[in-house]
Short mmCIF file of C-alpha atoms in Angstrom, two decimals:
data_model
loop_
_atom_site.label_atom_id
_atom_site.label_comp_id
_atom_site.label_asym_id
_atom_site.label_seq_id
_atom_site.Cartn_x
_atom_site.Cartn_y
_atom_site.Cartn_z
CA MET A 1 0.00 0.00 0.00
CA GLU A 2 1.36 3.41 -0.96
CA GLU A 3 2.04 5.88 1.84
CA LEU A 4 -0.99 8.02 2.60
CA VAL A 5 -1.00 11.81 2.83
CA CYS A 6 -3.39 13.66 5.13
CA THR A 7 -5.29 16.23 3.07
CA THR A 8 -5.61 18.60 6.05
CA CYS A 9 -1.97 18.88 7.14
CA GLY A 10 -0.20 17.39 4.11
CA VAL A 11 1.97 15.03 6.18
CA GLN A 12 2.72 11.57 4.81
CA ILE A 13 2.43 8.54 7.10
CA GLU A 14 4.10 5.16 7.01
CA SER A 15 2.32 2.53 4.94
CA THR A 16 -0.06 0.25 6.88
CA GLU A 17 -2.36 -2.64 5.92
CA THR A 18 -5.46 -0.66 6.87
CA VAL A 19 -6.35 3.00 6.41
CA PRO A 20 -5.91 4.84 9.72
CA ALA A 21 -9.00 6.46 11.20
CA GLN A 22 -7.11 9.61 12.16
CA CYS A 23 -3.97 11.58 11.37
CA PRO A 24 -1.73 11.76 14.47
CA ILE A 25 -0.59 15.27 13.54
CA CYS A 26 -4.09 16.69 13.12
CA THR A 27 -5.60 15.19 16.28
CA GLU A 28 -3.04 16.99 18.46
CA HIS A 29 -4.32 20.28 19.88
CA ARG A 30 -1.98 22.51 17.85
CA GLN A 31 -3.63 21.31 14.62
CA TYR A 32 -7.19 20.23 13.78
CA VAL A 33 -9.23 17.60 11.96
CA SER A 34 -11.20 18.97 9.03
CA PRO A 35 -14.90 19.57 9.81
CA LYS A 36 -15.56 17.29 6.82
CA GLY A 37 -13.70 14.48 8.56
CA GLN A 38 -10.41 12.67 8.00
CA THR A 39 -9.51 12.20 4.34
CA TRP A 40 -6.39 10.87 2.66
CA THR A 41 -4.67 11.05 -0.70
CA THR A 42 -1.30 9.88 -2.03
CA LEU A 43 1.51 11.71 -3.77
CA GLU A 44 0.92 9.57 -6.85
CA GLU A 45 -2.76 10.58 -6.95
CA MET A 46 -1.79 14.24 -6.65
CA VAL A 47 0.67 14.01 -9.54
CA GLN A 48 -1.72 12.04 -11.75
CA SER A 49 -4.53 14.52 -11.15
CA ASN A 50 -2.64 17.26 -13.04
CA THR A 51 -4.14 19.70 -10.53
CA TYR A 52 -0.96 20.99 -8.91
CA GLN A 53 2.35 22.47 -9.85
CA ASN A 54 5.23 23.92 -7.87
CA GLU A 55 6.38 27.47 -8.45
CA VAL A 56 10.10 27.98 -7.84
CA SER A 57 10.99 31.67 -7.50
CA GLN A 58 14.29 33.31 -6.68
CA GLU A 59 13.91 35.53 -3.62
CA GLU A 60 17.51 36.73 -3.47
CA GLN A 61 20.92 35.51 -4.54
CA GLY A 62 21.25 31.94 -3.29
CA LEU A 63 17.68 31.54 -2.04
CA SER A 64 14.55 30.36 -3.85
CA SER A 65 11.03 29.72 -2.60
CA ILE A 66 9.06 26.59 -3.56
CA LYS A 67 5.30 26.79 -3.31
CA THR A 68 2.48 24.54 -4.53
CA VAL A 69 -0.27 26.09 -6.66
CA PRO A 70 -3.16 25.81 -6.00
CA SER A 71 -2.49 25.67 -2.29
CA PHE A 72 -2.56 22.23 -0.69
CA ALA A 73 -3.16 21.43 3.00
CA ILE A 74 -1.49 24.04 5.24
CA GLY A 75 -0.04 25.82 2.23
CA GLN A 76 3.46 26.52 3.55
CA THR A 77 6.44 27.59 1.48
CA ALA A 78 9.71 25.65 1.40
CA TYR A 79 13.03 27.33 0.62
CA MET A 80 16.04 26.13 -1.33
CA VAL A 81 19.20 27.74 0.06
CA GLN A 82 22.34 27.38 -2.04
CA GLY A 83 25.67 27.52 -0.25
CA ARG A 84 29.24 26.78 -1.20
CA ASN A 85 28.93 23.30 -2.70
CA PHE A 86 26.08 22.53 -0.30
CA ASN A 87 22.33 23.09 -0.72
CA VAL A 88 19.72 22.99 2.03
CA LEU A 89 15.97 22.56 1.62
CA TRP A 90 14.38 24.43 4.52
CA ASP A 91 11.07 22.89 5.56
CA CYS A 92 9.17 20.80 3.08
CA ILE A 93 5.99 20.72 1.01
CA THR A 94 3.94 17.71 0.04
CA TYR A 95 3.87 17.99 -3.73
CA LEU A 96 6.83 16.67 -5.72
CA ASP A 97 6.63 16.06 -9.46
CA PRO A 98 9.09 15.45 -12.33
CA GLN A 99 9.22 19.14 -13.27
CA THR A 100 10.17 20.13 -9.72
CA ILE A 101 12.82 17.41 -9.62
CA GLU A 102 14.30 18.60 -12.90
CA THR A 103 14.34 22.23 -11.74
CA ILE A 104 16.04 21.44 -8.43
CA LYS A 105 18.61 19.16 -10.01
CA ALA A 106 19.51 22.02 -12.35
CA MET A 107 20.13 24.13 -9.22
CA GLY A 108 22.58 21.59 -7.88
CA GLY A 109 20.24 19.24 -6.02
CA ILE A 110 19.64 18.99 -2.28
CA ASP A 111 22.26 17.85 0.24
CA ALA A 112 20.24 18.33 3.43
CA ILE A 113 16.62 18.86 4.42
CA ALA A 114 16.13 20.76 7.69
CA LEU A 115 12.74 20.99 9.39
CA SER A 116 11.33 23.64 11.67
CA HIS A 117 8.62 21.43 13.23
CA PRO A 118 6.24 18.50 12.54
CA HIS A 119 3.53 20.43 10.67
CA TYR A 120 5.93 20.74 7.74
CA TYR A 121 7.31 17.20 7.62
CA SER A 122 4.95 16.56 4.66
CA THR A 123 6.63 14.12 2.21
CA GLN A 124 10.14 14.77 3.50
CA VAL A 125 11.21 11.14 2.98
CA GLU A 126 10.14 11.25 -0.69
CA TRP A 127 12.22 14.40 -1.16
CA ALA A 128 15.21 12.92 0.66
CA ASP A 129 15.11 9.69 -1.32
CA THR A 130 14.79 11.58 -4.60
CA PHE A 131 17.80 13.82 -3.98
CA ASP A 132 19.86 11.48 -1.77
CA ALA A 133 19.69 13.95 1.12
CA LYS A 134 19.89 13.73 4.89
CA ILE A 135 16.97 14.94 7.03
CA TYR A 136 17.70 17.02 10.14
CA ILE A 137 15.09 17.00 12.94
CA HIS A 138 15.64 18.00 16.54
CA GLU A 139 15.44 14.98 18.82
CA ASP A 140 12.77 16.67 20.95
CA ASP A 141 10.33 16.20 18.06
CA ARG A 142 11.24 12.61 17.24
CA GLN A 143 7.84 11.36 18.52
CA TRP A 144 6.02 13.25 15.75
CA VAL A 145 7.75 11.49 12.86
CA THR A 146 5.01 9.64 10.98
CA ARG A 147 7.25 8.01 8.35
CA PRO A 148 10.66 6.96 9.68
CA SER A 149 13.76 6.80 7.48
CA ASP A 150 17.42 5.91 7.90
CA ARG A 151 18.15 9.30 6.34
CA MET A 152 16.96 11.10 9.47
CA ILE A 153 19.48 12.67 11.81
CA PHE A 154 18.00 13.55 15.19
CA TRP A 155 20.29 16.26 16.47
CA SER A 156 20.46 17.45 20.06
CA GLY A 157 21.38 20.56 21.98
CA GLU A 158 20.60 24.17 21.18
CA SER A 159 22.43 24.58 17.86
CA MET A 160 24.06 22.57 15.11
CA GLU A 161 26.08 23.59 12.06
CA VAL A 162 24.80 21.48 9.16
CA ALA A 163 27.41 22.89 6.79
CA GLU A 164 29.49 26.04 6.51
CA GLY A 165 27.15 29.01 6.81
CA PHE A 166 24.08 26.94 7.80
CA ILE A 167 23.29 26.74 11.52
CA LEU A 168 20.19 25.21 13.09
CA HIS A 169 18.94 26.70 16.37
CA ARG A 170 16.38 25.02 18.60
CA VAL A 171 14.25 27.80 20.06
CA GLY A 172 11.16 25.83 21.12
CA GLY A 173 7.83 27.55 21.60
CA HIS A 174 5.50 26.22 18.93
CA PHE A 175 6.95 22.73 19.53
CA LYS A 176 9.56 21.58 22.03
CA GLY A 177 12.05 20.96 19.24
CA ALA A 178 11.00 23.96 17.14
CA THR A 179 13.95 25.05 15.03
CA ILE A 180 15.04 27.98 12.88
CA LEU A 181 17.79 28.12 10.25
CA GLU A 182 20.49 30.78 10.33
CA TRP A 183 21.95 31.42 6.88
CA GLU A 184 25.05 33.43 7.66
CA ASN A 185 25.77 34.51 4.09
CA GLY A 186 22.22 35.63 3.30
CA LYS A 187 21.43 39.19 2.31
CA GLY A 188 24.96 39.83 1.14
CA GLY A 189 26.48 38.57 4.38
CA LYS A 190 24.19 40.47 6.76
CA GLY A 191 22.48 37.24 7.76
CA VAL A 192 19.05 35.70 7.15
CA LEU A 193 16.78 33.66 9.38
CA LEU A 194 14.35 31.12 7.95
CA THR A 195 11.79 30.61 10.67
CA GLY A 196 8.83 28.54 9.45
CA ASP A 197 6.10 29.82 11.72
CA ILE A 198 8.22 29.49 14.84
CA VAL A 199 8.58 33.23 14.30
CA ARG A 200 5.72 34.34 12.05
CA VAL A 201 5.78 37.52 9.98
CA VAL A 202 2.39 39.20 10.40
CA ALA A 203 0.33 41.28 7.97
CA ASP A 204 2.19 44.41 9.05
CA ARG A 205 5.66 43.37 7.88
CA ASP A 206 7.29 45.56 10.54
CA TRP A 207 6.27 43.01 13.17
CA VAL A 208 6.42 39.29 13.90
CA SER A 209 4.51 37.04 16.28
CA PHE A 210 4.71 33.75 18.15
CA MET A 211 2.03 31.16 18.90
CA TYR A 212 1.60 27.74 20.47
CA SER A 213 -1.23 27.04 18.01
CA TYR A 214 -2.03 29.30 15.08
CA PRO A 215 -5.29 27.70 13.87
CA ASN A 216 -6.62 27.34 17.42
CA PHE A 217 -5.39 30.77 18.62
CA ILE A 218 -3.41 29.51 21.62
CA PRO A 219 -0.69 32.01 22.59
CA LEU A 220 2.69 31.24 24.12
CA PRO A 221 3.45 32.21 27.72
CA ALA A 222 5.26 35.51 28.23
CA ALA A 223 8.32 33.77 29.69
CA THR A 224 8.66 31.59 26.59
CA VAL A 225 8.51 34.57 24.23
CA GLU A 226 11.07 36.44 26.31
CA ARG A 227 13.38 33.42 26.21
CA ILE A 228 13.06 33.11 22.43
CA ALA A 229 13.78 36.83 22.01
CA ASP A 230 16.86 36.56 24.21
CA GLN A 231 18.12 33.60 22.19
CA LEU A 232 17.59 35.36 18.86
CA ASN A 233 19.29 38.47 20.20
CA ASP A 234 22.55 36.50 20.12
CA ILE A 235 22.22 35.70 16.41
CA ARG A 236 23.27 38.14 13.68
CA PHE A 237 20.54 38.53 11.03
CA ASP A 238 18.92 41.34 9.09
CA ARG A 239 16.12 39.53 7.22
CA ILE A 240 13.47 36.90 8.00
CA TYR A 241 11.60 34.56 5.67
CA ASP A 242 8.64 32.75 7.23
CA ALA A 243 6.62 29.74 6.12
CA PHE A 244 3.94 31.70 4.30
CA HIS A 245 6.07 33.74 1.94
CA ARG A 246 6.17 36.76 4.21
CA THR A 247 9.43 38.59 4.70
CA VAL A 248 10.90 41.18 7.03
CA LEU A 249 13.28 42.76 4.55
CA ASN A 250 15.41 44.94 6.84
CA ASP A 251 16.38 45.31 10.51
CA ALA A 252 14.79 41.95 11.32
CA GLY A 253 16.70 41.58 14.57
CA GLU A 254 15.20 44.80 15.91
CA VAL A 255 11.77 43.76 14.64
CA VAL A 256 11.92 40.52 16.65
CA GLN A 257 12.88 42.32 19.85
CA LYS A 258 10.19 45.02 19.67
CA SER A 259 7.59 42.42 18.64
CA ALA A 260 8.43 40.23 21.60
CA LYS A 261 8.03 43.19 23.95
CA ARG A 262 4.65 44.07 22.41
CA TYR A 263 3.51 40.46 22.71
CA VAL A 264 4.49 40.21 26.38
CA ASN A 265 2.87 43.57 27.15
CA ALA A 266 -0.36 42.40 25.55
CA LEU A 267 -0.37 39.20 27.62
CA ASN A 268 0.20 41.26 30.75
CA GLY A 269 -2.65 43.64 29.88
CA VAL A 270 -0.52 46.78 29.63
CA LEU A 271 -0.66 47.38 25.89
CA PHE A 272 -4.26 48.43 25.38
CA ASN A 273 -6.94 50.19 27.40
CA THR A 274 -9.94 47.87 27.26
#
C-alpha cells in the first residue's frame, strides 16, 4: 500500500495494511481535523490529477522559494538555500513532481533537508530519497515522525552547524524541538533567518509574532517569548523569511525584539486600554 498523505496537514504517514482512522498530527491540539472528517490522498494521486504544480521563484541571490499552486493542506512555502557546494531545503511541502525534480537538479540538487517542526514534515522522505539527502530534525520532536527513514538525523542541543554558513537553532515555543535556520551569508552577508512559523511575519511586515497554536489561537506564555527573544538576540541577522512567503526585509533583529516586547505587554494587559 502506498504511503498516505493527510489532506488537512499534508503530512505523509508510514504505509499500513489498513487506512488509519485519524492523522496523528491533526488530532493533536496545535492542529485540527477537518470539519468534513479525515480524508487521505497519495503523492501519486496528486501528480496524476494534473491539478498541482510547484512554483520555484528566486527571492535573493542563493535563495529560492518553492510553493504549490493551487495551495494544498497548510499551504506553507519551502526554501532552497544554495551555499558553497552545499544546498539545504528548509522545511518541506507535500507535492513533488518530475518538473520540480528537474528544476532542483539544475540548481545543484539537495544535500540536506532541515525541518522547523512537525507540521511541515509533509513528504520529506520522498524528497530525501529523490535527492539522496539527509533529514535534520531535533530529537525533541522525534515522537512526531510519521514516516521513519534511515536518512533522518536527530540532532540534540541548542544549535548545530549542518554545513558552513548553515546553523540550526532550537528555540522551542511552537513545539519543544522547534527550530530555525540561520543562513550566515544571506542578504549579502548580513544574515538571514528562515523561521517557518516558529517566528511568524504578520500582515504588518514591521512586526512578527509567536504562537503555540495558530489555527486554534493559543498564545505562548510571556516567559517563553522572552526566552526566544533573548536567544535570537545572540544571532546576527537582518532579514526573515517565514513559512507563508512573508518577509521582514530589513532590521529583522530589531523587529523581533520590539515584537516580543509588544507580545508580552499584551499578555500582561498593559498594551491596550480595554
